[in-house]
Amino acid sequence: MFARVAVNVSVISGLFDYAIPNELALQIQAGSFVIVPFGKQTVQGIVTALIDSPAVENPKLIIDLLDPAPVLTQPQLALAMLLADSTLNPLAAIISLMLPVGLSQQADVNYELRITNYEDKTSTVTTRLLTLLRERGPLRGRQIDSHFSRVDWRKTAQSLVKKGILTTKHVLPPPRVRSKFVRVAQLSVTPEAAEAEMDSLGTKQTLARRQSALRFLIQQPEAINLSWVYAETGCNLADLQELEERGLIRLFENEIFRDSLERTSKQVEQETGTQAFELTSEQTSALEKITHSSFILQPSSFLLHGVTGSGKTEIYLRAAEETIKRGKQAIILVPEIALTPQAVRRFLARFPGQVGLIHSKLSEGERYDTWRRARSGKLKVIIGARSALFAPLPNIGLIVVDECHDSSYHQGEPPFYNAATAAQEYARLCGAVCVLGSATPTVEQRFAAENGTLTKLTLPNRVTDSALPPVQVVDMREELKTGNRGIFSRALAESLAETISRGEQAILFLNRRGTATYIFCRDCGFVLKCPNCDTPLTLHVGTFERSNVPTLLCHHCGYTRQKPKTCPNCSGKQIREYGLGSEKVEEEVQAMFPGVRTLRWDWDTTRHKDAHEMILTHFANHQADVLVGTQMLSKGLDLPLVTLVGIVLADVGLNLPDPFASEKVFQTLTQVAGRAGRSSLGGKVVLQTFMPEHYAIQFAAGHDVNGFYERELDYRKQLGYPPFAKLVRLEFRDADPLKAESDSQKAADKLKLRIETENRRQTELIGPVPAFFSKVDGIHRWQIILRGPDPASLLRDLKLSDCRVEVDPISLL
Ligand code: ADP
Ligand code: ZN
C-alpha cells in the first residue's frame, strides 16, 4: 500500500509517493496527517490519496501518523488541489489555510556552535550570529530570524558551517496545540450505596470533609471538575483519592473544548427570544428556490441581490435552519466578525449551542478546539470571515457569503485567493447550495448572474414599508464660492440640526481611502512623509500615550514622530495640517451643537478587544446622537433610529489609478446611504462632493444599482477589464530599488517571449512599473500586469525569481 503526500514545505508544490508501514496500514487514509522523510529533512504532510503503484521505485516509508482522524475531508482535499491550480499557489500553502494554526509546523534547521570560543570580526552579521548562539545555545532558524530583521544571516551561517564552526540539523517542531483535559470526579456507585458508607469515611479530622465531598458528588448528574469540588466542599485531592480507593467515586480526565463563545451565547440566549415573523412574499419565493435547489443532486449557486434592509439575513437564517433539519451543516461567511456583531448575534440566538465562531481574536487553543468540534459534526453552523470557509465540517449543505462584494473576501497576502469564488467551487464539490448575498454585488458577480453561471434572486424592496432614503447631492465647489470654507455644507448642517432637535440619530461617514489629515508647509509646499514608506504621515491628537502632543503616524508601517514646529525643508513656521480625519469631524460637530453626544468609530477607537461591539451597542441603545465613522459603516448594520446619513466627502478614492476605483466608491456610498431610514421614521442622505457629475456619484445618489452596472460594464468592455478579460498581477519587492526593477524587467522579458512563442495575440503585458504604493516599510515594489483570456496559464510552469503572483487581483494599486 502506498500513499501520495503533499508535503508541508512552503515552496514545494508537487506530490510525493511514500510506502505505508504495516502498523499504520489500517489507519492511514486520504486526508491523514503524517510525518515523512523529505530529502535530508523530516516534514509534515497530508495524504491526498491511497495508490496501488507509486511513481518511483522503492519509495520511502511514512514515519508516523499525527492524528488518528483525517485532518482534511475529501471535498477539502479536492478544493485544495483546485485552488492551488487556479490561484497558482503551492498546494502546501492552501492546505495550511485549512489546518488550525499551531497544528501545522514546518521543518526547520537547528544551528549549534561547535567551536564556542571562535572569534571572527570580519562582518557585523558574523559577530552578532556568533554572540547570539554563544549566549542562547542552539537555536532554530525561525528563532534566529526574530533577531535579524531583513538581514540575510543564512548565507553567513552557511559559510560558518563550511568552516566547521557551526553544525546544522533538520528538525520538525512538535505541534504547538493539543487537546485540553481537566481532572474530574464522578460517583461510581448508587446514591444509596454511597449514603450507606457516609459514617465510616475517616477519622475525626477528615470525616467532615470527605462527607461533604461525597454528598456533593451524589447530587451531581455528571462528572465534575475537581477544582469545583474543592471550592464547593473544602476537601482536597487526598480526600478524593481515599473515596476512590473505597470504590465510591471515579477520578479521571475529561476532554474539554476551549470555547470563546460560552459567555456571549448564554447572554444572547437570555436577551433575545427567537422572534418569529412571517416572511414577505419576496423572501418566501427566494427561500423556496434555495430550499428546492438543495434537494437536487447538483444544487445551484445563487446571487441574492437585495437592497439594504430587504431581509437577506433572515433568508440565510431560514436556509440554515432547513439545512440543519436535514442533518447537514452550514458555513456563513461575513466580511469581518468584529464589524458584524448584529448578524452574529442573530445566528447565536437562532441556533443556541450549535454555532462556532471563527475570528482573529481566538487563541490558538480555541481555534484548534473549534476546528475539532467542526470536524466531529458537533457544530452545525460556522460563522466567520473568509478563513471560516475552511472549517472541516463533515457534511456541508449550505454556504452563505454575506456582503459578497466585500473586498475582505480577497486575501491580499500570499497565498492570494478569493473566498467568495472559492465558496462556489467548494459548494459544488460538497453538493451544497451556495448563496452569495449583497445589495451591491461586484460587476463580475452580477455578470455571472446575468449569464447563468449564478442563479439570480432579487429582493427589490425593503421589508419595512420604508423606501430607500432620498439622497441630496451637494456640490462643495459652490459652497466654497459662497464663502463656506467649513467641513459641512449649509444643507448638511441644517439637516443635522433638525435630526438632533427631533431626538433622532445621524451617521457622518468619512471615506478615508487614500486621504487623511496630512501635514504640509504652506511656504514651500513640503509634505511630511514616512521615511520607510514614502506615504504622507497623518496627524493624530490624543490617541497615543503622549496624549495631547500632536503625533504623526504612518498607517502603513506604524512609524510615529512628533509634529515638527518648523518645516524640515525651509524652516518656515507655517507648517499646517490639510485634509480631514474623523477626529476633526467629531470636533466640528461638538463645536456646532454644544451638548450633542458623539461617538467615533474608526481605526483609532477600535484597537481594544470588543471595542466595535461596545461602540455599536452604545449607539444602537441611543446613548449617542451622532456616530462619526469610516469604511466600517458600510458593512450591513441595522440601526433603525438613524434618519440622517451625511457623507462628508464622497469622491475620495475616485481619482486613484485603479480600474476598480469607481466600483468601490459606488459600493461604499450605496451601502452607507442604505443605513438611513430603516424605520417608519423615514430618513435621508446628504452627499457632499467636489465631483457631482461623476457617474459613480450620480448612480449612488439614485440608488441605481442597475444603471451603474450597465455603465461600468460598458467601461470595462471598452478598456478590456474583467469580466471581459482576466488579470494577473506580479509584484517584485526588494530593499534595493534597482534590484526590484531589474527582477521585474527580467520576468517581463521572459513573459513577453512566451506570449510571442505561444502566439497569444490577446494576451497583453503591462509594465513593469513601480507600484502605486511604490515603497512600503523600506521595501520598493515593482509590478507587472498580465491581461488576457487566461493569463494564469502562461505562468503555470514558468520559473520566475521570487515574486508575488496574484491571480484575479481586486485592485491594481
Ligand atoms: P438585510 O440583510 O437585507 O440588510 P435584514 O435581514 O437585516 O436585511 O432585515 C432588516 C430588518 O428587518 C431586520 O431588523 C430584520 O429582523 C427585519 N426583518 C427581516 N425579515 C422580516 C419580515 N419578514 N418581517 C418583519 N421584519 C423582518
Ligand atoms: Zn511608514
Coordinates of C-alpha atoms and ligand atoms in Angstrom, one line a residue, residues 275 277-280 283 306-316 346 402-403 459 463-464 636 638 675 678, ligand 1:
Q275 CA -38.9 36.3 17.4
F277 CA -42.2 36.7 11.8
E278 CA -43.9 35.9 8.6
L279 CA -41.6 36.2 5.6
T280 CA -42.6 38.6 2.9
Q283 CA -38.5 36.5 0.8
G306 CA -31.4 42.5 -2.4
V307 CA -31.4 46.2 -1.4
T308 CA -30.2 47.1 2.1
G309 CA -32.8 46.1 4.6
S310 CA -34.6 43.7 2.3
G311 CA -34.3 40.8 4.8
K312 CA -31.4 38.8 3.3
T313 CA -30.1 37.8 6.7
E314 CA -33.5 36.3 7.6
I315 CA -33.2 34.2 4.4
Y316 CA -29.8 32.9 5.5
R346 CA -28.9 36.7 15.3
D402 CA -22.9 37.7 3.1
E403 CA -22.0 41.1 1.5
L459 CA -35.4 41.4 -3.3
V463 CA -39.1 44.6 4.4
T464 CA -40.5 47.5 6.4
G636 CA -24.6 45.9 6.7
D638 CA -29.2 47.6 11.0
R675 CA -28.0 52.8 6.7
R678 CA -34.7 51.8 8.1
Ligands
ADP1 P1 -30.6 42.8 5.0 O1 -29.7 41.6 5.5 O2 -31.1 42.6 3.7 O3 -30.0 44.1 5.2 P2 -32.1 42.1 7.4 O4 -32.3 40.6 7.2 O5 -31.1 42.6 8.3 O6 -31.9 42.8 5.9 O7 -33.5 42.7 7.7 C1 -33.7 44.1 8.1 C2 -34.6 44.1 9.3 O8 -35.9 43.6 9.0 C3 -34.1 43.3 10.5 O9 -34.3 44.0 11.7 C4 -35.0 42.0 10.4 O10 -35.1 41.5 11.7 C5 -36.3 42.6 9.9 N1 -37.0 41.6 9.1 C6 -36.5 40.7 8.1 N2 -37.5 40.0 7.6 C7 -38.6 40.4 8.1 C8 -40.0 40.1 7.9 N3 -40.4 39.2 7.0 N4 -40.9 40.7 8.6 C9 -40.5 41.7 9.5 N5 -39.3 42.0 9.8 C10 -38.3 41.4 9.1

